[in-house]
CSV table of C-alpha atoms in Angstrom, one decimal:
chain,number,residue,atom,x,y,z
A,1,UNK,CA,0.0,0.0,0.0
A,2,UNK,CA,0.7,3.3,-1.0
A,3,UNK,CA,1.9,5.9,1.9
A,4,UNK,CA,-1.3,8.5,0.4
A,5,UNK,CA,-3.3,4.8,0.7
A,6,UNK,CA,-2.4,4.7,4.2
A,7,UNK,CA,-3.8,8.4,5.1
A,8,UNK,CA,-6.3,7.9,2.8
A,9,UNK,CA,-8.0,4.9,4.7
A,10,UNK,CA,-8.1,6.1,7.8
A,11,UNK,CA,-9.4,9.7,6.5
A,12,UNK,CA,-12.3,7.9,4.5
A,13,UNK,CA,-13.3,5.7,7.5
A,14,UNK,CA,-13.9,8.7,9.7
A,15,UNK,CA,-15.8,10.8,6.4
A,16,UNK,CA,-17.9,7.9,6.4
A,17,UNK,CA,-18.5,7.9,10.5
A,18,UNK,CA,-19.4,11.8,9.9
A,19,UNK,CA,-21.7,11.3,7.3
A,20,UNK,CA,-23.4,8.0,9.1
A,21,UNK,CA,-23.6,9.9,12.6
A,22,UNK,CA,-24.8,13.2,11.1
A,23,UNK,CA,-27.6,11.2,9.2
A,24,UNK,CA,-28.6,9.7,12.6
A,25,UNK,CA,-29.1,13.3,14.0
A,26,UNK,CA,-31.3,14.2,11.3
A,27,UNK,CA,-35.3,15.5,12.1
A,28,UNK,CA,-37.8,13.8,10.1
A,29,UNK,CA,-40.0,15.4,8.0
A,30,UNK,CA,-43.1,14.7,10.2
A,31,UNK,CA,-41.7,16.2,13.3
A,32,UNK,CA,-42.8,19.9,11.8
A,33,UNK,CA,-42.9,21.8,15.2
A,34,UNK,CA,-39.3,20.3,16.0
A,35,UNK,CA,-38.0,21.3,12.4
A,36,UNK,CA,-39.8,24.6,13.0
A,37,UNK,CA,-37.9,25.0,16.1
A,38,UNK,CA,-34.5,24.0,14.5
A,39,UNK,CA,-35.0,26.1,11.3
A,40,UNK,CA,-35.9,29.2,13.6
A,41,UNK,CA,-32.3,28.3,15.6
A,42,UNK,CA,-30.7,27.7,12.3
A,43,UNK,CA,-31.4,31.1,11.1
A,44,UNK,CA,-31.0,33.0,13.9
A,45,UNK,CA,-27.4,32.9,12.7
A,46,UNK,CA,-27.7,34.4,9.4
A,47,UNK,CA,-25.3,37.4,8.2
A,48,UNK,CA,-28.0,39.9,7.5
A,49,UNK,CA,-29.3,39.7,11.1
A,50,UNK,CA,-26.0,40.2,12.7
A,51,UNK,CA,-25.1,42.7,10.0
A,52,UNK,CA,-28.2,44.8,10.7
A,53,UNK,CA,-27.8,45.0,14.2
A,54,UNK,CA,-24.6,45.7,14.4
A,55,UNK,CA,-25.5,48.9,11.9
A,56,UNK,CA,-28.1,49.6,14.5
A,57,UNK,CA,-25.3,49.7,17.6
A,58,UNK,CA,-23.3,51.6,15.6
A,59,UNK,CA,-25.6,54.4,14.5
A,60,UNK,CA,-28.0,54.6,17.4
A,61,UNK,CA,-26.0,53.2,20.3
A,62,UNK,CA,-23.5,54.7,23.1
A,63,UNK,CA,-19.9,54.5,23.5
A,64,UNK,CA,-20.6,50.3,24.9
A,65,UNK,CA,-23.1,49.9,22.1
A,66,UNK,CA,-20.7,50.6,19.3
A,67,UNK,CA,-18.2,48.7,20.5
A,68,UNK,CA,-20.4,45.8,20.7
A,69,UNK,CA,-21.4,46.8,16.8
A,70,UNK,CA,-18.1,46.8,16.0
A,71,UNK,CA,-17.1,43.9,16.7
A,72,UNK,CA,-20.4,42.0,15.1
A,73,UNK,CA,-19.4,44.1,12.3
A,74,UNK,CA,-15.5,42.8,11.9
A,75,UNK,CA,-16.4,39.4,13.4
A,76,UNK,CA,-19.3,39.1,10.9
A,77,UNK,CA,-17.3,40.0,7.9
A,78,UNK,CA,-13.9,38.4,9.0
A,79,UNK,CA,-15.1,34.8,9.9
A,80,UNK,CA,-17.3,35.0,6.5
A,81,UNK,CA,-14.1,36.0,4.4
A,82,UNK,CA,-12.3,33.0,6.3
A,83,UNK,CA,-15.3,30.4,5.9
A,84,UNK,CA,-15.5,31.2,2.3
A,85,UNK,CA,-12.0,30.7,1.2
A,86,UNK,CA,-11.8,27.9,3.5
A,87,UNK,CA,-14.8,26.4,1.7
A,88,UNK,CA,-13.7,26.9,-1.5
A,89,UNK,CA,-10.3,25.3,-0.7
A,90,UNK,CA,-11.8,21.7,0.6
A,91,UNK,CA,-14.8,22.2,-1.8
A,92,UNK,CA,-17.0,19.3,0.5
A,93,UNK,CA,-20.4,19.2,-0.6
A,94,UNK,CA,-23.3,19.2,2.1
A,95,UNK,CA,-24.6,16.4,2.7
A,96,UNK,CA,-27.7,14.8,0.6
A,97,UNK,CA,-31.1,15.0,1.8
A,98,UNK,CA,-34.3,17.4,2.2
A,99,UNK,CA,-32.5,19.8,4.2
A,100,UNK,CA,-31.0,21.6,1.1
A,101,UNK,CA,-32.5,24.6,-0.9
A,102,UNK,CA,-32.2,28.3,0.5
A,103,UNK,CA,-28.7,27.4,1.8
A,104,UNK,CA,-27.3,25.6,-1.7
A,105,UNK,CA,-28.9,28.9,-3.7
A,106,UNK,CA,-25.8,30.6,-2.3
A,107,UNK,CA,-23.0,28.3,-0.9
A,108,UNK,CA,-23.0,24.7,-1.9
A,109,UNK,CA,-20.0,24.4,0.2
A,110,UNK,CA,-20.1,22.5,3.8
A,111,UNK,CA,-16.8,22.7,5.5
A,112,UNK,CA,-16.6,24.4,7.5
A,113,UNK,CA,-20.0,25.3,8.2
A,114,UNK,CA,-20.1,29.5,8.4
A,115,UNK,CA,-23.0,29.8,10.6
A,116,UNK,CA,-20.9,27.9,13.3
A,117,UNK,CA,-17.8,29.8,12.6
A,118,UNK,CA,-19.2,33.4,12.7
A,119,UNK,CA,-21.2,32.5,15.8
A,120,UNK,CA,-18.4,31.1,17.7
A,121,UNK,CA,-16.3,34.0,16.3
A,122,UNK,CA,-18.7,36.1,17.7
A,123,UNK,CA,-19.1,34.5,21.5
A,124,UNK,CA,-15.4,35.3,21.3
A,125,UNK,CA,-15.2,38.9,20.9
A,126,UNK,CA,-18.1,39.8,22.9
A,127,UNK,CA,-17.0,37.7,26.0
A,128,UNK,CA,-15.6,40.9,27.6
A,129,UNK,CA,-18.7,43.1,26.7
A,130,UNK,CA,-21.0,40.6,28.1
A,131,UNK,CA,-21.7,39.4,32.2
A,132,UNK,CA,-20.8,36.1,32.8
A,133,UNK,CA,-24.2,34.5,32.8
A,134,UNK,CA,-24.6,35.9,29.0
A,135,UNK,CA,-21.7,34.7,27.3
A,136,UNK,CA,-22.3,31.2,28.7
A,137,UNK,CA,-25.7,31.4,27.2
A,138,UNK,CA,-24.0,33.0,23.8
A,139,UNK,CA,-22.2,29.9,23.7
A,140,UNK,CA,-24.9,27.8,24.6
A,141,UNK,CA,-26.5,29.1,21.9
A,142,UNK,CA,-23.5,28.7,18.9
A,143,UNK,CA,-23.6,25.3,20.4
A,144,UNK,CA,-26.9,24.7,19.8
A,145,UNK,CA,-27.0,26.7,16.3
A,146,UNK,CA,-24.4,24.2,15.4
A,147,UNK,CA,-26.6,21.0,16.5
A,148,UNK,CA,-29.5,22.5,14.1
A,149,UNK,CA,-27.5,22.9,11.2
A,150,UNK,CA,-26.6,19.1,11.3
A,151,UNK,CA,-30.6,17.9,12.4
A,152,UNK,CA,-31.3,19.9,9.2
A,153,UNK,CA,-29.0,17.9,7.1
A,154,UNK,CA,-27.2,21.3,5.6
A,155,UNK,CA,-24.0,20.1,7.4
A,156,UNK,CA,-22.0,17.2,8.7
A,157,UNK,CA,-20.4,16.8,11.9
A,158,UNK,CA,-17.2,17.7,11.3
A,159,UNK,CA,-18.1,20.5,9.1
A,160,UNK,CA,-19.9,22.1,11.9
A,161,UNK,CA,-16.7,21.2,14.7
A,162,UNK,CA,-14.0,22.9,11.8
A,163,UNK,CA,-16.5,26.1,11.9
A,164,UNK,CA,-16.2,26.2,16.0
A,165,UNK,CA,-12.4,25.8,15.4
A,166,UNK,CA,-12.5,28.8,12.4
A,167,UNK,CA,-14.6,30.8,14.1
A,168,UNK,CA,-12.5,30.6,18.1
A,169,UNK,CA,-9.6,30.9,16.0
A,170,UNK,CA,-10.1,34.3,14.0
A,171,UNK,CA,-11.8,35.5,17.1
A,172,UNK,CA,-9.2,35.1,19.3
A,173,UNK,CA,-6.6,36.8,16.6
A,174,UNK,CA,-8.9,39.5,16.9
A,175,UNK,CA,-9.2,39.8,20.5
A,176,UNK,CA,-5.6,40.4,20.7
A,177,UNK,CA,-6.5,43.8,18.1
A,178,UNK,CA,-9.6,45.1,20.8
């Protein structure tokens, strides 16, 4: 056997873990209020939202509010430049199922998972803005966000854990800047 043979084996043995696990998470159609739930968790992480209410802190807020904007606004825009080249580097497709439309329209691209990255990116920076009790539930929530996007079948596993890794990762280069 080759030496790329003996990377490749073990790397297509945990691809096909992902992909089996991840299916295993998946909500069924029928379960409407649960997908409901999920999709309103799924998009609760979407650029535009983040985007707009950082523009809000930024035009309407004081001195604390801005910062906070600003650093929705960098974090926002930073983790997405990172995801995206990221995702056109490994190229992974999402995974195959009901879960695709909206998301496919615009990034047929699963690893690593944006949504994930620019959350976690985001608990990051406003950790020292936020108490205590509000930063665990941040993260509680880009933990959960995560969850959703694999239940939905838009990600895999692993494409939502390399999106937690992106996202700490440019957050914490950025917390060294504020």
């Amino acid at each position: 056997m080759s030496r790329k043979g003996a990377v490749t084996a073990p790397l297509q043995r945990l691809l096909t873990l992902d992909r089996q696990y991840s299916a295993r998470l998946a909500i069924p159609r029928e379960a409407r209020f649960l997908r409901l739930l999920a999709l309103a968790v799924a998009h609760s992480g979407d650029s535009p939202i983040w985007l707009i209410g950082a523009a809000v802190a930024l035009v309407w807020g004081n001195a604390t509010w801005c910062d906070l904007g600003w650093r929705v606004l960098i974090g926002t825009l930073v983790a997405g430049v990172v995801t995206t080249a990221l995702k056109w580097l490994f190229r992974r497709q999402r995974p195959p199922g009901e879960g695709l439309g909206f998301y496919t329209q615009f990034d047929r691209h699963a690893f690593p998972s944006g949504h994930t990255s620019r959350s976690a990116c985001l608990v990051v920076l406003l950790a020292p803005l936020l108490p205590p009790w509000c930063t665990t539930t941040f993260a509680l929530w880009a933990g959960l966000l995560g969850l959703v996007r694999v239940t939905l079948q838009v990600h895999f596993i692993s494409d939502v854990v390399g999106g937690w890794v992106t996202g700490l990762l440019v957050g914490l280069a950025f917390q060294v800047v504020f």
